[in-house]
Coordinates of C-alpha atoms and ligand atoms in Angstrom, one line a residue:
M767 CA -38.4 29.2 31.2
D768 CA -36.3 26.1 31.2
I769 CA -35.6 24.7 27.7
V770 CA -33.6 21.8 26.4
I771 CA -32.2 21.8 22.9
V772 CA -31.9 18.3 21.4
G773 CA -31.2 16.5 18.1
H774 CA -28.8 14.3 16.2
V775 CA -25.0 14.8 16.5
D776 CA -23.7 17.8 14.5
H777 CA -27.1 18.9 13.4
G778 CA -26.3 22.4 14.6
K779 CA -27.7 22.8 18.1
S780 CA -24.8 24.6 19.7
T781 CA -24.5 26.9 16.7
L782 CA -28.1 27.9 16.9
I783 CA -27.8 28.8 20.6
G784 CA -24.5 30.6 20.1
R785 CA -26.1 32.6 17.5
L786 CA -29.1 33.3 19.6
L787 CA -26.9 34.6 22.5
A788 CA -24.9 36.7 20.1
D789 CA -27.8 38.2 18.3
T790 CA -29.7 39.1 21.5
D791 CA -26.7 40.8 23.1
S792 CA -26.7 38.2 25.8
L793 CA -23.0 37.5 25.9
A794 CA -20.7 39.1 28.4
A795 CA -18.7 42.0 27.0
G796 CA -15.7 40.7 25.0
R797 CA -16.9 37.0 25.0
L798 CA -17.7 37.0 21.3
E799 CA -14.4 38.7 20.4
A800 CA -12.5 36.3 22.6
A801 CA -14.0 33.3 21.0
Q802 CA -13.3 34.7 17.6
A803 CA -9.7 35.4 18.5
A804 CA -9.3 31.8 19.9
C805 CA -10.6 30.3 16.6
A806 CA -8.3 32.6 14.6
A807 CA -5.3 31.6 16.7
Q808 CA -6.0 27.9 15.9
G809 CA -6.3 28.9 12.3
K810 CA -9.9 27.7 12.2
P811 CA -13.0 29.6 11.0
F812 CA -15.1 31.0 13.9
E813 CA -17.8 28.6 15.1
Y814 CA -20.8 30.0 17.0
A815 CA -20.9 26.6 18.7
S816 CA -17.6 27.4 20.4
L817 CA -19.4 29.9 22.6
L818 CA -21.2 26.9 24.1
D819 CA -18.7 24.1 23.9
A820 CA -16.5 25.2 26.8
L821 CA -14.5 22.0 27.3
K822 CA -11.3 21.7 25.4
D823 CA -12.3 18.2 24.1
E824 CA -15.5 19.6 22.8
Q825 CA -13.8 22.4 20.9
E826 CA -11.2 20.1 19.5
H827 CA -13.6 17.5 18.3
G828 CA -16.4 19.9 17.5
I829 CA -19.0 17.9 19.5
T830 CA -20.8 18.6 22.7
I831 CA -20.3 16.2 25.6
D832 CA -21.8 17.7 28.7
A833 CA -25.1 19.5 28.6
A834 CA -24.1 23.2 28.8
R835 CA -26.4 25.5 30.6
V836 CA -26.7 29.1 29.5
F837 CA -28.9 31.9 30.6
F838 CA -30.3 34.6 28.3
R839 CA -33.0 37.2 28.4
S840 CA -35.4 38.1 25.6
A841 CA -37.6 41.2 25.7
R842 CA -40.3 38.9 27.3
R843 CA -38.5 36.8 29.9
S844 CA -35.4 35.0 31.0
Y845 CA -34.3 31.6 29.9
L846 CA -32.2 28.7 31.1
I847 CA -31.2 26.7 28.0
H848 CA -29.7 23.2 28.2
D849 CA -27.6 22.5 25.2
A850 CA -27.8 18.7 25.0
P851 CA -25.2 16.6 23.3
G852 CA -26.3 14.8 20.1
H853 CA -23.9 11.9 20.1
V854 CA -25.5 8.6 21.1
E855 CA -22.8 7.9 23.7
F856 CA -24.1 11.0 25.6
V857 CA -27.8 10.2 25.7
R858 CA -27.5 10.1 29.4
N859 CA -26.4 13.7 29.6
M860 CA -29.2 14.6 27.3
V861 CA -31.7 13.0 29.7
T862 CA -30.1 14.9 32.6
G863 CA -30.4 18.2 30.8
A864 CA -34.0 17.5 29.7
A865 CA -35.2 16.1 33.0
R866 CA -36.3 19.5 34.4
A867 CA -37.1 21.3 31.1
E868 CA -40.5 22.8 30.5
A869 CA -40.1 22.8 26.7
A870 CA -37.8 21.4 24.1
V871 CA -36.3 22.5 20.8
L872 CA -35.7 19.6 18.4
V873 CA -33.1 20.6 15.9
V874 CA -32.9 18.8 12.5
D875 CA -30.2 19.4 9.9
G876 CA -32.1 20.4 6.7
E877 CA -29.6 18.7 4.5
L878 CA -29.5 15.3 6.3
G879 CA -33.1 15.2 7.7
V880 CA -34.3 13.1 10.5
Q881 CA -31.6 10.7 11.8
E882 CA -31.4 8.0 14.4
N883 CA -30.8 10.3 17.4
T884 CA -33.4 12.7 16.2
R885 CA -35.9 9.9 16.7
R886 CA -34.4 8.7 19.9
H887 CA -34.3 12.2 21.5
A888 CA -37.9 12.8 20.4
Y889 CA -38.8 9.5 22.0
L890 CA -37.1 10.6 25.2
L891 CA -39.0 13.9 25.2
G892 CA -42.1 11.8 25.2
L893 CA -41.0 9.6 28.0
L894 CA -40.0 12.6 30.1
G895 CA -43.4 14.1 29.5
I896 CA -42.1 17.4 28.0
P897 CA -45.3 19.1 27.0
Q898 CA -44.2 21.7 24.4
I899 CA -41.8 21.1 21.5
V900 CA -40.5 23.4 18.8
V901 CA -38.9 21.9 15.7
V902 CA -36.1 23.9 13.9
V903 CA -35.0 22.8 10.5
T904 CA -31.5 24.3 10.4
K905 CA -28.6 24.7 8.0
M906 CA -31.1 26.1 5.5
D907 CA -28.2 27.9 3.8
R908 CA -26.9 24.5 2.8
V909 CA -30.0 23.6 0.9
G910 CA -30.5 26.8 -1.0
W911 CA -33.2 28.0 1.5
S912 CA -35.5 25.5 -0.2
K913 CA -39.1 25.6 0.9
E914 CA -39.6 22.0 -0.4
V915 CA -36.7 20.7 1.6
F916 CA -38.0 22.5 4.7
E917 CA -41.4 21.0 4.3
R918 CA -40.2 17.5 3.7
V919 CA -37.9 17.5 6.7
G920 CA -40.3 19.3 8.9
E921 CA -43.1 17.0 8.2
A922 CA -41.0 13.9 8.9
A923 CA -40.0 15.3 12.3
S924 CA -43.6 16.3 13.1
A925 CA -44.9 12.9 12.2
W926 CA -42.4 11.2 14.4
L927 CA -43.0 13.5 17.3
A928 CA -46.8 13.0 17.1
R929 CA -46.2 9.3 17.3
V930 CA -43.8 9.2 20.2
A931 CA -44.2 12.5 22.1
V932 CA -46.5 15.4 21.4
P933 CA -47.0 17.1 18.0
P934 CA -44.7 20.2 17.8
R935 CA -46.2 23.6 18.4
V936 CA -44.4 25.0 15.5
V937 CA -41.9 23.9 12.8
L938 CA -39.5 26.6 11.5
P939 CA -36.6 27.0 9.1
A940 CA -33.3 28.7 10.2
S941 CA -29.6 28.8 9.7
G942 CA -27.3 29.1 12.7
S943 CA -24.4 30.1 10.6
T944 CA -26.1 33.1 8.9
G945 CA -28.5 33.8 11.7
G946 CA -31.5 33.7 9.4
G947 CA -34.6 32.6 11.2
V948 CA -32.8 32.6 14.6
A949 CA -33.3 36.0 16.3
R950 CA -34.8 37.6 13.2
S951 CA -36.3 36.6 9.9
S952 CA -34.3 36.5 6.7
E953 CA -35.0 37.6 3.1
N954 CA -34.0 34.1 2.1
L955 CA -37.0 32.8 4.1
W956 CA -39.5 35.1 2.4
W957 CA -41.8 32.1 1.8
F958 CA -42.1 31.3 5.5
R959 CA -44.8 33.2 7.4
G960 CA -44.2 31.7 10.9
P961 CA -42.0 33.0 13.7
C962 CA -38.2 33.0 14.0
L963 CA -36.7 30.8 16.8
L964 CA -36.7 33.7 19.3
E965 CA -40.3 34.5 18.7
A966 CA -41.2 30.8 18.9
L967 CA -39.5 30.5 22.3
D968 CA -41.3 33.6 23.6
A969 CA -44.6 32.0 22.5
I970 CA -44.1 28.9 24.7
D971 CA -46.6 28.8 27.5
E972 CA -45.4 28.9 31.1
R973 CA -46.1 25.7 32.9
P974 CA -49.7 25.7 34.1
A975 CA -49.5 26.9 37.6
R976 CA -48.2 24.0 39.6
S977 CA -49.2 25.9 42.7
D978 CA -52.8 24.9 41.9
A979 CA -51.9 21.2 42.2
P980 CA -52.0 19.4 45.5
F981 CA -49.1 20.2 47.8
R982 CA -46.0 18.0 47.5
L983 CA -42.7 18.4 49.2
P984 CA -40.2 15.6 48.8
V985 CA -38.0 15.7 51.9
Q986 CA -34.4 16.3 50.8
A987 CA -32.8 16.4 54.3
V988 CA -33.7 16.6 57.9
Y989 CA -31.6 19.1 59.9
K990 CA -31.2 19.5 63.5
W991 CA -31.7 23.2 64.2
V992 CA -29.4 24.5 66.9
H993 CA -30.2 28.2 66.8
R994 CA -30.5 30.3 70.0
G995 CA -30.7 27.3 72.2
D996 CA -33.8 25.7 70.7
D997 CA -33.2 22.4 69.0
R998 CA -35.9 21.8 66.5
R999 CA -35.8 19.5 63.5
I1000 CA -36.2 21.1 60.1
L1001 CA -37.4 19.2 57.0
A1002 CA -35.8 20.8 54.0
G1003 CA -36.7 20.4 50.4
T1004 CA -38.1 22.1 47.3
V1005 CA -41.9 22.4 47.0
Q1006 CA -42.7 20.5 43.9
A1007 CA -46.4 21.5 43.6
G1008 CA -49.1 23.3 45.5
R1009 CA -48.7 25.4 48.7
V1010 CA -48.6 25.0 52.4
H1011 CA -49.3 27.4 55.3
V1012 CA -48.2 27.6 58.9
G1013 CA -50.8 25.7 60.9
D1014 CA -51.7 23.3 58.0
E1015 CA -52.1 19.7 58.9
V1016 CA -49.6 17.6 56.8
V1017 CA -49.1 13.9 56.2
F1018 CA -45.8 12.2 55.5
Y1019 CA -45.9 9.4 52.9
P1020 CA -45.3 6.5 52.7
A1021 CA -45.6 6.1 56.5
A1022 CA -48.8 8.4 56.7
T1023 CA -47.7 9.9 60.0
R1024 CA -49.0 13.4 60.5
A1025 CA -48.3 16.7 62.3
R1026 CA -49.0 20.4 61.9
V1027 CA -46.7 22.8 60.3
R1028 CA -45.3 24.9 63.2
T1029 CA -43.1 27.3 61.2
I1030 CA -41.9 27.7 57.6
E1031 CA -38.3 28.7 57.5
A1032 CA -36.6 30.6 54.8
F1033 CA -32.9 31.3 54.2
H1034 CA -31.8 34.9 54.7
R1035 CA -35.3 36.3 55.1
A1036 CA -38.1 36.6 57.6
P1037 CA -40.1 33.3 58.0
P1038 CA -42.9 33.4 55.5
G1039 CA -46.4 32.2 56.4
L1040 CA -46.6 30.1 53.3
A1041 CA -44.4 28.1 50.8
S1042 CA -45.4 27.4 47.3
A1043 CA -44.3 25.5 44.2
G1044 CA -40.7 26.0 43.2
E1045 CA -39.5 27.4 46.5
T1046 CA -36.8 25.8 48.6
T1047 CA -38.0 25.8 52.1
G1048 CA -37.8 24.2 55.6
L1049 CA -40.7 23.1 57.8
T1050 CA -40.7 22.6 61.5
L1051 CA -43.4 20.4 63.0
D1052 CA -45.7 20.1 65.9
P1053 CA -45.3 17.4 67.3
E1054 CA -41.8 16.6 66.0
V1055 CA -42.6 13.2 64.5
Y1056 CA -39.9 11.1 62.9
V1057 CA -39.8 11.7 59.1
P1058 CA -37.2 9.9 57.1
R1059 CA -35.5 11.5 54.1
G1060 CA -37.3 10.6 50.9
S1061 CA -40.7 11.0 52.4
V1062 CA -43.3 13.1 50.5
V1063 CA -45.1 15.8 52.5
A1064 CA -48.7 16.3 51.5
R1065 CA -51.6 18.2 53.0
A1066 CA -54.2 16.4 55.0
D1067 CA -57.0 18.3 53.3
E1068 CA -55.8 17.5 49.7
R1069 CA -55.6 14.5 47.5
P1070 CA -52.9 12.2 48.8
P1071 CA -50.1 10.8 46.6
Q1072 CA -50.3 7.0 45.9
V1073 CA -48.3 4.6 47.9
G1074 CA -47.2 1.3 46.5
T1075 CA -44.5 -1.2 45.7
R1076 CA -45.5 -2.1 42.1
L1077 CA -45.1 0.6 39.4
A1078 CA -46.3 0.3 35.9
A1079 CA -43.8 2.6 34.1
S1080 CA -42.3 3.5 30.8
L1081 CA -38.6 2.8 30.8
F1082 CA -35.7 3.9 28.7
W1083 CA -32.5 1.9 29.2
L1084 CA -29.0 3.5 28.9
G1085 CA -27.0 0.9 30.8
R1086 CA -24.0 -0.7 29.1
K1087 CA -25.3 -4.2 29.8
P1088 CA -28.9 -5.0 28.9
L1089 CA -31.4 -4.9 31.8
Q1090 CA -32.6 -8.5 32.5
L1091 CA -35.9 -9.6 33.8
G1092 CA -35.6 -10.1 37.5
Q1093 CA -32.6 -7.8 37.8
E1094 CA -32.3 -5.5 40.8
V1095 CA -31.5 -1.8 40.3
R1096 CA -31.7 1.3 42.4
L1097 CA -34.7 3.5 41.7
R1098 CA -34.8 7.2 42.5
I1099 CA -38.0 9.1 42.5
D1100 CA -37.8 12.6 43.8
T1101 CA -35.7 12.3 46.9
A1102 CA -36.6 8.7 47.6
A1103 CA -34.3 5.8 46.7
E1104 CA -35.4 2.2 46.7
S1105 CA -34.2 -1.1 45.4
A1106 CA -36.3 -2.2 42.4
R1107 CA -36.6 -5.4 40.5
L1108 CA -37.7 -5.7 36.9
E1109 CA -40.8 -7.8 37.3
S1110 CA -42.2 -7.9 33.8
I1111 CA -41.8 -6.3 30.4
A1112 CA -45.2 -5.6 28.8
R1113 CA -43.9 -4.2 25.5
R1114 CA -40.5 -3.4 24.3
L1115 CA -39.8 -1.0 21.5
D1116 CA -36.8 -0.2 19.5
A1117 CA -36.5 3.5 19.9
H1118 CA -35.2 3.8 16.4
T1119 CA -37.8 1.9 14.5
L1120 CA -40.5 1.8 17.2
E1121 CA -41.1 -1.8 16.2
A1122 CA -42.0 -4.2 19.0
C1123 CA -39.2 -6.6 19.7
E1124 CA -39.3 -10.3 19.9
R1125 CA -37.5 -11.3 23.0
D1126 CA -39.1 -10.1 26.2
T1127 CA -36.7 -11.0 28.9
V1128 CA -34.1 -8.2 28.3
I1129 CA -34.1 -4.5 27.5
E1130 CA -31.1 -3.6 25.4
R1131 CA -29.3 -0.3 25.6
F1132 CA -31.2 2.6 24.1
Q1133 CA -34.4 0.6 24.0
A1134 CA -37.6 1.6 25.5
A1135 CA -40.3 -0.6 27.1
D1136 CA -43.4 -0.6 29.2
V1137 CA -42.5 -2.4 32.4
V1138 CA -43.6 -3.3 35.9
L1139 CA -41.1 -2.5 38.6
Q1140 CA -41.3 -4.2 41.9
L1141 CA -39.9 -2.2 44.8
R1142 CA -38.5 -3.6 48.0
R1143 CA -40.3 -1.0 50.0
P1144 CA -43.2 1.4 49.1
V1145 CA -42.7 4.8 47.7
A1146 CA -45.1 7.7 47.4
C1147 CA -45.7 9.1 43.9
D1148 CA -48.2 10.8 41.6
P1149 CA -48.6 8.5 38.6
E1150 CA -49.2 10.0 35.1
A1151 CA -52.8 8.7 35.3
D1152 CA -53.5 11.2 38.1
G1153 CA -52.6 14.2 36.0
F1154 CA -50.2 16.9 37.1
G1155 CA -47.4 15.6 34.9
G1156 CA -46.7 12.4 36.7
S1157 CA -43.7 11.3 38.6
R1158 CA -40.4 10.8 36.7
Y1159 CA -37.9 8.3 38.0
V1160 CA -34.4 7.3 37.2
L1161 CA -32.6 4.0 37.6
V1162 CA -29.1 4.2 39.0
D1163 CA -26.3 1.8 38.5
G1164 CA -23.3 2.8 40.7
Y1165 CA -23.1 6.6 40.3
D1166 CA -24.5 6.6 36.8
I1167 CA -28.0 7.1 35.6
A1168 CA -28.7 3.9 33.7
G1169 CA -32.3 4.6 32.7
G1170 CA -35.5 6.3 33.6
G1171 CA -39.0 7.0 32.7
L1172 CA -42.4 8.0 33.9
V1173 CA -44.6 6.2 36.5
R1174 CA -47.9 5.5 34.7
R1175 CA -49.8 3.7 37.3
V1176 CA -49.4 2.2 40.8
L1177 CA -50.5 -1.4 40.7
A1178 CA -52.1 -3.5 43.4
D1179 CA -50.0 -5.8 45.3
P1180 CA -51.0 -8.5 47.8
L1181 CA -49.9 -6.5 50.8
D1182 CA -51.9 -3.3 50.0
A1183 CA -54.5 -4.1 52.7
T1184 CA -51.8 -4.7 55.3
R1185 CA -50.0 -1.6 54.3
R1186 CA -53.1 0.5 54.4
A1187 CA -54.0 -0.7 57.8
A1188 CA -50.5 0.2 59.0
M1189 CA -50.9 3.7 57.4
Q1190 CA -54.2 4.1 59.1
R1191 CA -52.7 3.2 62.5
N1192 CA -49.9 5.8 61.9
F1193 CA -52.4 8.4 60.9
R1194 CA -54.5 7.8 64.0
W1195 CA -51.5 7.4 66.4
E1196 CA -52.1 9.1 69.7
R1197 CA -48.9 10.7 70.9
G1198 CA -47.8 11.3 74.4
L1199 CA -45.9 14.4 75.4
V1200 CA -42.5 12.8 75.2
D1201 CA -41.3 13.1 71.6
A1202 CA -39.1 10.6 69.7
D1203 CA -36.0 12.9 69.8
A1204 CA -36.2 13.3 73.6
R1205 CA -36.7 9.6 74.0
A1206 CA -33.7 8.8 71.7
E1207 CA -31.6 11.3 73.7
R1208 CA -32.4 9.7 77.0
L1209 CA -31.8 6.2 75.8
G1210 CA -28.8 7.1 73.6
Q1211 CA -30.4 5.1 70.7
R1212 CA -33.3 4.7 68.4
G1213 CA -35.5 1.7 68.3
R1214 CA -35.0 -1.0 65.8
L1215 CA -36.2 -4.5 65.0
I1216 CA -33.3 -7.0 64.5
L1217 CA -34.8 -10.2 63.1
V1218 CA -32.5 -13.2 63.3
S1219 CA -33.6 -16.1 61.1
G1220 CA -32.2 -18.7 58.7
P1221 CA -31.7 -22.5 58.5
S1222 CA -28.7 -22.9 60.8
P1223 CA -29.5 -24.5 64.2
T1224 CA -27.3 -21.9 65.9
R1225 CA -29.7 -19.1 64.9
K1226 CA -31.4 -18.9 68.3
D1227 CA -28.1 -18.9 70.2
V1228 CA -26.8 -16.2 68.0
A1229 CA -29.9 -14.1 68.6
K1230 CA -29.7 -14.5 72.4
A1231 CA -26.0 -13.7 72.4
L1232 CA -26.5 -10.7 70.3
E1233 CA -29.1 -9.3 72.7
A1234 CA -26.9 -10.0 75.6
A1235 CA -23.9 -8.3 74.0
L1236 CA -25.9 -5.2 73.1
F1237 CA -27.3 -5.1 76.6
A1238 CA -23.8 -5.4 78.1
A1239 CA -22.8 -2.5 75.9
G1240 CA -25.4 -0.3 77.6
R1241 CA -28.2 -0.6 75.1
T1242 CA -31.8 -0.9 76.0
T1243 CA -32.7 -4.3 74.5
Y1244 CA -35.3 -7.0 74.5
Y1245 CA -35.1 -10.6 73.2
L1246 CA -38.2 -12.2 71.9
G1247 CA -38.4 -15.9 70.8
L1248 CA -41.1 -16.6 68.4
S1249 CA -42.6 -19.3 70.5
S1250 CA -43.2 -17.0 73.4
F1251 CA -45.2 -14.9 71.1
V1252 CA -47.1 -17.7 69.3
H1253 CA -48.4 -19.1 72.6
G1254 CA -49.2 -15.8 74.0
I1255 CA -50.6 -12.9 72.0
D1256 CA -51.0 -15.3 69.1
S1257 CA -52.7 -18.2 70.9
D1258 CA -56.0 -17.7 69.0
V1259 CA -54.3 -17.9 65.6
P1260 CA -54.2 -21.5 64.2
H1261 CA -50.8 -23.1 64.2
D1262 CA -51.3 -24.8 60.9
R1263 CA -48.8 -22.7 58.9
S1264 CA -51.5 -21.9 56.3
P1265 CA -50.8 -18.7 54.4
E1266 CA -53.6 -16.9 56.2
A1267 CA -52.3 -17.9 59.6
Q1268 CA -48.7 -17.0 58.7
A1269 CA -49.8 -13.6 57.5
E1270 CA -51.7 -13.0 60.8
H1271 CA -48.8 -14.1 62.9
F1272 CA -46.5 -11.8 61.1
R1273 CA -48.9 -8.9 61.1
R1274 CA -49.2 -9.2 64.9
L1275 CA -45.4 -9.6 65.3
G1276 CA -45.1 -6.4 63.2
E1277 CA -47.5 -4.5 65.3
M1278 CA -45.8 -5.6 68.5
A1279 CA -42.4 -4.8 67.0
H1280 CA -43.7 -1.3 66.0
L1281 CA -44.6 -0.6 69.6
M1282 CA -41.3 -1.7 70.9
V1283 CA -39.4 0.2 68.2
D1284 CA -41.4 3.3 69.0
A1285 CA -40.5 2.9 72.6
G1286 CA -36.9 3.1 71.6
I1287 CA -35.9 -0.5 72.2
L1288 CA -33.5 -2.7 70.2
L1289 CA -35.8 -5.7 69.7
V1290 CA -34.0 -8.9 68.8
V1291 CA -36.4 -11.5 67.5
S1292 CA -35.4 -15.0 66.6
A1293 CA -37.7 -16.7 64.1
D1294 CA -37.3 -20.0 62.3
V1295 CA -36.8 -19.7 58.6
I1296 CA -39.0 -16.9 57.4
G1297 CA -39.8 -16.7 53.8
R1298 CA -39.9 -13.8 51.4
D1299 CA -43.6 -13.5 52.0
E1300 CA -43.4 -13.3 55.7
W1301 CA -40.6 -10.7 55.6
A1302 CA -42.7 -8.7 53.2
V1303 CA -45.6 -8.7 55.6
L1304 CA -43.4 -7.6 58.4
Q1305 CA -42.0 -4.7 56.3
A1306 CA -45.5 -3.7 55.2
V1307 CA -46.5 -3.4 58.9
L1308 CA -43.4 -1.7 60.0
G1309 CA -43.2 0.7 57.1
T1310 CA -40.4 3.2 57.7
D1311 CA -39.4 1.8 61.1
P1312 CA -35.7 0.7 61.1
T1313 CA -35.4 -3.0 60.6
S1314 CA -32.5 -5.3 60.0
L1315 CA -32.6 -8.9 58.9
V1316 CA -29.8 -11.3 59.9
W1317 CA -29.7 -14.7 58.1
V1318 CA -27.8 -17.5 59.9
G1319 CA -26.9 -20.2 57.4
E1320 CA -26.4 -20.4 53.7
E1321 CA -29.6 -21.5 52.0
G1322 CA -32.2 -19.0 50.7
T1323 CA -30.7 -15.7 52.0
P1324 CA -33.1 -12.9 51.2
G1325 CA -31.5 -10.0 49.3
S1326 CA -31.6 -7.4 52.0
A1327 CA -30.1 -9.6 54.8
L1328 CA -26.7 -10.0 56.4
Q1329 CA -25.6 -13.6 55.9
V1330 CA -23.8 -15.3 58.7
A1331 CA -22.1 -18.6 57.7
S1332 CA -23.4 -21.5 59.7
D1333 CA -19.9 -22.7 60.7
R1334 CA -19.1 -19.4 62.4
S1335 CA -18.9 -19.5 66.2
V1336 CA -21.7 -17.7 68.1
A1337 CA -19.2 -15.2 69.5
D1338 CA -17.8 -14.5 66.0
A1339 CA -21.3 -14.0 64.6
V1340 CA -22.2 -11.5 67.3
V1341 CA -19.1 -9.4 66.4
L1342 CA -19.9 -9.5 62.7
I1343 CA -23.5 -8.5 63.3
G1344 CA -22.5 -5.7 65.6
A1345 CA -20.2 -4.2 63.0
W1346 CA -22.9 -4.5 60.3
L1347 CA -25.5 -2.8 62.5
R1348 CA -23.2 0.1 63.2
E1349 CA -22.6 0.4 59.5
S1350 CA -26.3 0.4 58.7
G1351 CA -26.8 3.4 61.0
C1352 CA -28.0 1.5 64.1
D1353 CA -26.9 3.9 66.9
Ligands
LIG770 P1 -23.3 18.1 19.0 O1 -23.5 19.0 20.2 O2 -22.0 17.5 18.9 O3 -24.4 17.1 18.9 O4 -23.5 19.0 17.7 P2 -24.4 20.3 17.5 O5 -25.7 19.8 17.1 O6 -24.3 21.2 18.6 O7 -23.7 20.9 16.2 P3 -22.8 22.2 16.1 O8 -23.6 23.4 16.4 O9 -21.6 22.0 16.8 O10 -22.6 22.2 14.5 C1 -22.0 21.2 13.8 C2 -21.4 21.7 12.5 O11 -22.4 22.1 11.6 C3 -20.4 22.8 12.7 O12 -19.3 22.6 11.9 C4 -21.2 24.0 12.3 O13 -20.4 25.0 11.7 C5 -22.1 23.5 11.2 N1 -23.4 24.2 11.2 C6 -24.2 24.4 12.2 N2 -25.3 25.2 11.8 C7 -25.1 25.5 10.6 C8 -25.8 26.2 9.6 O14 -26.9 26.8 9.9 N3 -25.3 26.3 8.3 C9 -24.1 25.8 8.0 N4 -23.7 25.9 6.8 N5 -23.4 25.0 8.9 C10 -23.9 24.9 10.1
LIG771 MG1 -23.5 20.9 20.5

């Protein structure tokens, strides 16, 4: 049972846990005595919190910085407890600690009552979708063990939780310092008929069997297996829900390619015939289709995840600078990472007062909002509306988690039909006997579309020179000018540049590029200025196929492109593009 302890700074979280460990004999022999001796040496009274606050800074300042993780066993089961910091500067660490928890304990100081971070943390528990919450009103020794105080503080906390998260399962009084109400009841609490903290923890329900939900395995890594001469690919990850068996037909989203599970590998034990929720496992496939990291594996006979580029989501922002409408951030959902733009803010709330805010073009630090995020490429997820807890995501700024929330719904976008058609084509793909790895080995490369576009008149020369240079370097390449295409395969599509005609041109170009990329070719296409819409159509058709966009000229460079200045010589441009391609993993 994975539990997070949250609450305002100094309200007594670490003390409660320290006491719980001590009173359940969960500490290593001598640990308590050592901590007591350390306090005595510093001339300070012993603090149970010092059993948790391992960092020197934490002990000196008496606050928790990093979410400590401790294990302990009750008579009923074992626990992993995250002791989250209460200081507002460390909300990020609290979110990290809480992200995987099955239940939470919200600690409120009886003397001080509900404070700003009590509210904020409660709000975050709601955002993270933590289903079970226990409220502890602690430091009861400081308020003369007063029933009235307990009821007043407890009710305020319950009312807030009911509004922003879920109502608590139980509200109980305790004192970390004396141990009353922690691992046992206390005479001082004679008026309270409910459980002590330990009993309340033991009464928390295990998460409803996630193994009954549809199978989901986010792909963490793809390893090349070089064991006893065979060289298979292994998809590794932790099964998030459901179960899969050897022989099951599985589908990889967002691409929707499919294969059968050939074997299920386990570390240090005989290969099992099945893997289920919570297990870290590896799958080998038949045939060995190309599956990029970040894909979600589902079973063909179960409900698929949703695939889309527009997510309606709750969002809590922790970044130092406010999040602006239109700003791009990195979104992580399970093992997938994608660039995301804040498309709209439906409702923004102050997490402290829960009042709707006036300006709707920014989300300030520590504020929450209902937003729409527009992703550059599609991800697979299970939104809250589909049950099973919903997909949590985080926003990353550099190495830091700058926010996060819950995907509520996947919204329609204009390219849904195009994308679905491409998924259908992948799903139905008829494979020959030569697999992608064997082909890549023979050619010494993987296929890729390199689209050269932009306003500069040198664009076409650059594209041709690039193909020639790659070819000279031993690559298998092909150059395609858009006009060869438009007057051939596309001769039946009107040349009127209407949106429909453009969409059809680029859909066909995408299908053709997909074939060439699958054949392992580096396809260099030169196209006159392509807009955001056309590039989006191409990407929807190509899905997870490797693509690179080079923009020759200055005006209107799309975000994902390499820009080549128009005054560069063609030879220079080719060198620059070559280096960039190597950097972006083009082999
Ligand atoms: P952060 O991790 O920094 O957010 O604080 P915390 O919630 O973990 O609080 P901590 O357990 O460190 O306790 C803060 C102070 O309150 C310490 O000085 C404790 O001795 C005191 N304290 C905690 N619980 C009790 C209690 O039940 N009774 C009394 N009298 N003091 C308590
Ligand atoms: Mg603490």
